[in-house]
Amino acid sequence: MPVSEGEESDASFYSASDKVSENSKACIPLEEHELENLKKKLQRIVYIQHTDRNYHHALADMRDQTILSLLVEPSFYGRHHKTSVVVVATANETYVFDVQALGGTIHPEFRFILEAKRPRKVVHYSHRIGDHFNHRHGIRLGGICDSFTALCLARRERTPRTLPEAVSLVFGLPLEKLLCKEVSGSRESLRNFIARPLTHSQLRYLARLAILQLKMHDRLIYDNICAEVQHMTLDFNQIYTGDAYAALQMGPTSHHGFESIDHCYKINTEELASPTAIKKINGHQLDHEKCQM
């Protein structure tokens, strides 16, 4: 008997839980305090249906961030579905914007944040989400950081993995712990978050993924892709440890300890003092001073 599209989707979700242990690459379990922090954040999800005080507070919080997590549902088929919800997780809060309730449009002040280079936006499958925003709202996302790209680089593979599958893999969490019955069920309107009202479990599912997406991206970048840079930083940090004559090596032009920075990265310390570099630095300072006037 042929398997329906919905059944195939459900099967792909649950089959990922069996693959968590197949490869330990880029698998970094959450610490106990991180799980506790996640639990606390899930207790204060901000659900936004109107351009009210919560809406404007959310935008202000987003503007203050250097990086945030962005989730859109439905987005798997890009432009081919209307936007139902946009979820944003900052370092402070998690916001679920009910775009259907907000008239189906992304308002100008929200659009500006999405198109700006800062804050950076961590998304998963940016090609699909970018297509969705571009064709549905005429928005070209700026400052994109793709967690799927980071996953592929960290694991040195290009295997299709949805966000729940990726989170399950990286943190070693059972996939069923990440899903909710509405997502794993057979009703299309609930899986795509089109039906209203959204349930409590749907909101928690969306918020959980947005929060963990940001944490996953950080893990993949700094514990895997940039691990060697982090090791060099640690070695560089320890250069003066136990050195009774450290002061003699701390002159303004001292290169002491620079050997701990891998020369394979082709970093030329002399370039920092080149006329071109100085000119650029002075130019940036002048621009900054003009902005302050």
Short mmCIF file of C-alpha atoms in Angstrom, two decimals:
data_model
loop_
_atom_site.label_atom_id
_atom_site.label_comp_id
_atom_site.label_asym_id
_atom_site.label_seq_id
_atom_site.Cartn_x
_atom_site.Cartn_y
_atom_site.Cartn_z
CA MET A 1 0.00 0.00 0.00
CA PRO A 2 1.54 3.36 -1.01
CA VAL A 3 2.47 5.77 1.76
CA SER A 4 0.74 9.15 1.67
CA GLU A 5 2.68 12.43 1.68
CA GLY A 6 1.62 13.12 5.26
CA GLU A 7 2.70 9.67 6.43
CA GLU A 8 6.06 10.08 4.69
CA SER A 9 6.55 13.39 6.49
CA ASP A 10 5.71 11.85 9.86
CA ALA A 11 8.02 8.91 9.18
CA SER A 12 10.91 11.22 8.29
CA PHE A 13 10.46 13.07 11.58
CA TYR A 14 10.53 9.98 13.74
CA SER A 15 13.20 8.10 11.83
CA ALA A 16 15.67 10.82 12.78
CA SER A 17 15.54 9.81 16.46
CA ASP A 18 17.07 6.46 15.50
CA LYS A 19 19.96 8.24 13.81
CA VAL A 20 21.04 10.37 16.76
CA SER A 21 23.60 7.83 17.91
CA GLU A 22 24.82 6.81 14.47
CA ASN A 23 27.39 9.59 14.31
CA SER A 24 28.82 11.49 17.24
CA LYS A 25 30.15 14.33 15.08
CA ALA A 26 28.86 17.69 16.26
CA CYS A 27 26.81 16.08 19.04
CA ILE A 28 27.03 18.28 22.13
CA PRO A 29 24.39 17.57 24.80
CA LEU A 30 22.80 20.44 26.68
CA GLU A 31 24.02 21.14 30.19
CA GLU A 32 21.61 20.84 33.10
CA HIS A 33 21.48 24.60 33.62
CA GLU A 34 20.70 25.08 29.91
CA LEU A 35 17.75 22.73 30.15
CA GLU A 36 16.53 24.58 33.22
CA ASN A 37 16.89 27.91 31.45
CA LEU A 38 14.95 26.55 28.47
CA LYS A 39 12.16 25.46 30.77
CA LYS A 40 11.94 28.96 32.27
CA LYS A 41 11.86 30.65 28.87
CA LEU A 42 9.05 28.37 27.71
CA GLN A 43 6.96 29.61 30.62
CA ARG A 44 7.01 33.20 29.36
CA ILE A 45 6.36 32.98 25.62
CA VAL A 46 4.99 36.27 24.27
CA TYR A 47 2.15 35.59 21.82
CA ILE A 48 1.46 38.64 19.64
CA GLN A 49 -1.80 39.07 17.73
CA HIS A 50 -2.07 42.88 17.66
CA THR A 51 0.25 45.85 17.12
CA ASP A 52 0.00 46.64 20.80
CA ARG A 53 2.46 47.29 23.60
CA ASN A 54 3.84 43.73 23.43
CA TYR A 55 4.38 44.09 19.69
CA HIS A 56 6.41 47.29 20.02
CA HIS A 57 8.31 45.95 23.03
CA ALA A 58 9.27 42.91 20.95
CA LEU A 59 10.58 45.06 18.10
CA ALA A 60 12.59 47.19 20.54
CA ASP A 61 14.10 44.06 22.08
CA MET A 62 14.99 42.71 18.63
CA ARG A 63 16.69 45.94 17.62
CA ASP A 64 18.89 45.75 20.72
CA GLN A 65 20.25 42.30 19.82
CA THR A 66 23.38 41.44 17.88
CA ILE A 67 21.91 38.09 16.85
CA LEU A 68 18.50 36.45 17.07
CA SER A 69 16.77 33.25 16.01
CA LEU A 70 14.10 33.41 13.31
CA LEU A 71 11.50 30.77 12.50
CA VAL A 72 8.66 30.91 9.98
CA GLU A 73 5.73 28.54 9.57
CA PRO A 74 4.92 27.26 7.11
CA SER A 75 8.15 27.73 5.15
CA PHE A 76 9.23 24.29 3.96
CA TYR A 77 7.76 24.92 0.51
CA GLY A 78 8.88 28.53 0.39
CA ARG A 79 6.55 30.84 -1.50
CA HIS A 80 3.82 28.23 -1.89
CA HIS A 81 2.16 28.80 1.49
CA LYS A 82 0.91 31.97 3.15
CA THR A 83 2.73 33.05 6.30
CA SER A 84 1.00 31.86 9.43
CA VAL A 85 3.48 32.67 12.20
CA VAL A 86 6.91 34.25 12.58
CA VAL A 87 8.84 33.29 15.70
CA VAL A 88 11.77 35.26 17.08
CA ALA A 89 13.96 34.23 20.00
CA THR A 90 16.26 36.84 21.52
CA ALA A 91 18.58 36.50 24.48
CA ASN A 92 15.72 37.81 26.63
CA GLU A 93 12.39 36.53 25.33
CA THR A 94 10.67 34.43 22.69
CA TYR A 95 8.01 36.07 20.55
CA VAL A 96 5.39 34.33 18.41
CA PHE A 97 3.97 36.80 15.89
CA ASP A 98 0.60 35.57 14.62
CA VAL A 99 0.86 36.98 11.11
CA GLN A 100 -2.63 35.74 10.23
CA ALA A 101 -4.09 37.74 13.10
CA LEU A 102 -1.93 40.73 12.14
CA GLY A 103 -3.62 40.90 8.76
CA GLY A 104 -1.27 38.60 6.87
CA THR A 105 1.34 41.31 6.36
CA ILE A 106 4.74 42.21 7.82
CA HIS A 107 4.50 45.82 8.97
CA PRO A 108 7.22 48.35 7.98
CA GLU A 109 9.03 48.53 11.33
CA PHE A 110 9.26 44.73 11.47
CA ARG A 111 10.28 44.60 7.81
CA PHE A 112 13.15 47.01 8.49
CA ILE A 113 14.59 44.71 11.16
CA LEU A 114 14.31 41.66 8.91
CA GLU A 115 16.07 43.37 6.01
CA ALA A 116 18.84 44.97 8.08
CA LYS A 117 22.30 43.38 8.35
CA ARG A 118 22.07 43.74 12.12
CA PRO A 119 20.88 42.00 14.13
CA ARG A 120 22.05 38.80 12.44
CA LYS A 121 19.30 36.21 11.97
CA VAL A 122 19.87 32.53 12.54
CA VAL A 123 17.55 30.51 10.31
CA HIS A 124 17.42 26.91 9.11
CA TYR A 125 17.12 26.20 5.38
CA SER A 126 17.59 29.86 4.51
CA HIS A 127 16.95 29.14 0.82
CA ARG A 128 13.35 28.19 1.62
CA ILE A 129 12.76 30.93 4.18
CA GLY A 130 14.38 33.54 1.94
CA ASP A 131 12.15 32.45 -0.94
CA HIS A 132 9.11 32.65 1.32
CA PHE A 133 9.81 36.19 2.56
CA ASN A 134 10.84 37.43 -0.87
CA HIS A 135 7.78 36.20 -2.75
CA ARG A 136 5.19 36.56 -0.01
CA HIS A 137 6.25 39.92 1.43
CA GLY A 138 8.86 41.40 -0.91
CA ILE A 139 11.42 41.14 1.91
CA ARG A 140 15.06 40.24 1.31
CA LEU A 141 16.40 38.95 4.60
CA GLY A 142 19.61 40.60 5.72
CA GLY A 143 22.34 39.29 8.02
CA ILE A 144 21.48 35.63 7.49
CA CYS A 145 23.27 32.88 9.43
CA ASP A 146 22.09 29.45 8.31
CA SER A 147 22.18 26.72 10.96
CA PHE A 148 21.85 24.06 8.25
CA THR A 149 24.98 25.37 6.54
CA ALA A 150 26.80 25.27 9.88
CA LEU A 151 25.57 21.71 10.48
CA CYS A 152 26.84 20.56 7.08
CA LEU A 153 30.26 22.12 7.69
CA ALA A 154 30.57 20.77 11.22
CA ARG A 155 29.60 17.23 10.19
CA ARG A 156 31.26 17.39 6.76
CA GLU A 157 28.17 16.13 5.01
CA ARG A 158 25.18 17.42 3.08
CA THR A 159 22.31 15.33 4.39
CA PRO A 160 18.82 16.89 4.38
CA ARG A 161 17.75 17.59 7.96
CA THR A 162 14.79 19.64 9.11
CA LEU A 163 15.27 21.94 12.08
CA PRO A 164 13.79 19.43 14.58
CA GLU A 165 16.01 16.70 13.13
CA ALA A 166 19.09 18.92 13.34
CA VAL A 167 18.37 19.98 16.93
CA SER A 168 17.77 16.35 17.89
CA LEU A 169 21.06 15.33 16.29
CA VAL A 170 23.25 18.10 17.71
CA PHE A 171 21.94 17.96 21.27
CA GLY A 172 21.25 14.23 21.38
CA LEU A 173 17.59 14.86 22.26
CA PRO A 174 14.89 12.32 21.35
CA LEU A 175 12.94 13.76 18.45
CA GLU A 176 9.60 13.01 20.10
CA LYS A 177 10.61 15.34 22.94
CA LEU A 178 10.84 18.21 20.47
CA LEU A 179 7.62 17.61 18.57
CA CYS A 180 4.01 18.11 19.59
CA LYS A 181 0.95 16.07 18.68
CA GLU A 182 -0.29 18.74 16.27
CA VAL A 183 2.96 18.63 14.30
CA SER A 184 3.25 14.86 14.19
CA GLY A 185 -0.44 14.36 13.46
CA SER A 186 -2.17 13.98 10.12
CA ARG A 187 -4.11 17.27 9.94
CA GLU A 188 -2.42 19.55 7.43
CA SER A 189 -3.89 22.75 8.92
CA LEU A 190 -2.35 21.96 12.29
CA ARG A 191 1.02 20.87 10.94
CA ASN A 192 1.23 24.09 8.94
CA PHE A 193 -0.11 26.20 11.83
CA ILE A 194 -2.97 27.49 9.70
CA ALA A 195 -5.80 26.42 12.02
CA ARG A 196 -6.78 28.77 14.83
CA PRO A 197 -6.56 29.06 17.74
CA LEU A 198 -2.97 27.87 18.12
CA THR A 199 -2.70 25.41 20.98
CA HIS A 200 -0.43 25.76 23.99
CA SER A 201 1.66 22.82 22.78
CA GLN A 202 2.06 24.41 19.33
CA LEU A 203 3.33 27.64 20.88
CA ARG A 204 5.77 25.73 23.09
CA TYR A 205 6.95 23.70 20.09
CA LEU A 206 7.65 26.85 18.06
CA ALA A 207 9.36 28.63 20.94
CA ARG A 208 11.46 25.60 21.86
CA LEU A 209 12.79 25.24 18.32
CA ALA A 210 13.56 28.95 18.00
CA ILE A 211 15.49 28.97 21.29
CA LEU A 212 17.41 25.78 20.51
CA GLN A 213 18.14 26.89 16.95
CA LEU A 214 20.12 29.86 18.26
CA LYS A 215 21.97 27.71 20.78
CA MET A 216 22.66 25.05 18.14
CA HIS A 217 24.18 27.57 15.76
CA ASP A 218 26.46 28.85 18.51
CA ARG A 219 27.54 25.30 19.38
CA LEU A 220 28.25 24.37 15.77
CA ILE A 221 30.28 27.51 15.10
CA TYR A 222 32.34 27.78 18.27
CA ASP A 223 32.63 24.15 19.37
CA ASN A 224 33.18 22.70 15.91
CA ILE A 225 33.87 24.98 12.96
CA CYS A 226 35.91 27.50 14.97
CA ALA A 227 37.25 24.99 17.49
CA GLU A 228 40.82 25.49 16.31
CA VAL A 229 40.49 29.25 16.67
CA GLN A 230 39.18 28.73 20.20
CA HIS A 231 42.17 26.51 21.03
CA MET A 232 44.54 29.18 19.73
CA THR A 233 42.74 31.79 21.80
CA LEU A 234 43.11 29.66 24.93
CA ASP A 235 46.82 29.13 24.28
CA PHE A 236 47.29 32.85 23.63
CA ASN A 237 45.42 33.66 26.84
CA GLN A 238 47.84 31.51 28.87
CA ILE A 239 51.05 33.01 27.45
CA TYR A 240 51.98 34.98 30.59
CA THR A 241 50.80 32.36 33.08
CA GLY A 242 53.63 31.52 35.48
CA ASP A 243 56.00 34.01 33.83
CA ALA A 244 57.75 36.02 36.55
CA TYR A 245 59.20 38.39 33.94
CA ALA A 246 55.99 38.97 32.00
CA ALA A 247 56.31 42.77 32.24
CA LEU A 248 59.45 42.63 30.10
CA GLN A 249 57.40 41.10 27.28
CA MET A 250 54.52 43.59 27.37
CA GLY A 251 55.91 46.43 25.30
CA PRO A 252 53.56 48.15 22.82
CA THR A 253 55.24 46.49 19.83
CA SER A 254 55.89 43.12 21.49
CA HIS A 255 55.12 40.00 19.46
CA HIS A 256 55.55 37.75 22.47
CA GLY A 257 53.11 34.84 22.32
CA PHE A 258 52.05 35.50 18.74
CA GLU A 259 53.58 32.14 17.79
CA SER A 260 50.58 30.46 19.44
CA ILE A 261 48.43 31.78 16.60
CA ASP A 262 48.58 29.28 13.75
CA HIS A 263 50.44 30.73 10.79
CA CYS A 264 48.30 28.63 8.44
CA TYR A 265 45.63 31.28 8.81
CA LYS A 266 48.04 33.64 7.04
CA ILE A 267 47.57 36.48 9.49
CA ASN A 268 50.19 39.15 8.84
CA THR A 269 50.70 41.28 11.95
CA GLU A 270 52.63 43.88 9.97
CA GLU A 271 49.49 44.65 7.93
CA LEU A 272 47.93 46.14 11.04
CA ALA A 273 50.41 49.00 10.88
CA SER A 274 50.30 49.48 7.11
CA PRO A 275 49.35 52.93 5.73
CA THR A 276 46.26 51.43 4.09
CA ALA A 277 45.04 49.88 7.35
CA ILE A 278 45.70 53.08 9.29
CA LYS A 279 43.83 55.09 6.66
CA LYS A 280 40.85 52.74 6.93
CA ILE A 281 40.86 52.94 10.72
CA ASN A 282 41.07 56.73 10.66
CA GLY A 283 38.25 56.83 8.12
CA HIS A 284 36.03 54.68 10.34
CA GLN A 285 36.82 56.89 13.33
CA LEU A 286 35.95 60.02 11.35
CA ASP A 287 32.64 58.51 10.22
CA HIS A 288 31.87 57.56 13.81
CA GLU A 289 32.63 61.09 15.02
CA LYS A 290 30.34 62.55 12.35
CA CYS A 291 27.53 60.28 13.51
CA GLN A 292 27.98 61.54 17.06
CA MET A 293 27.71 65.20 16.04
#
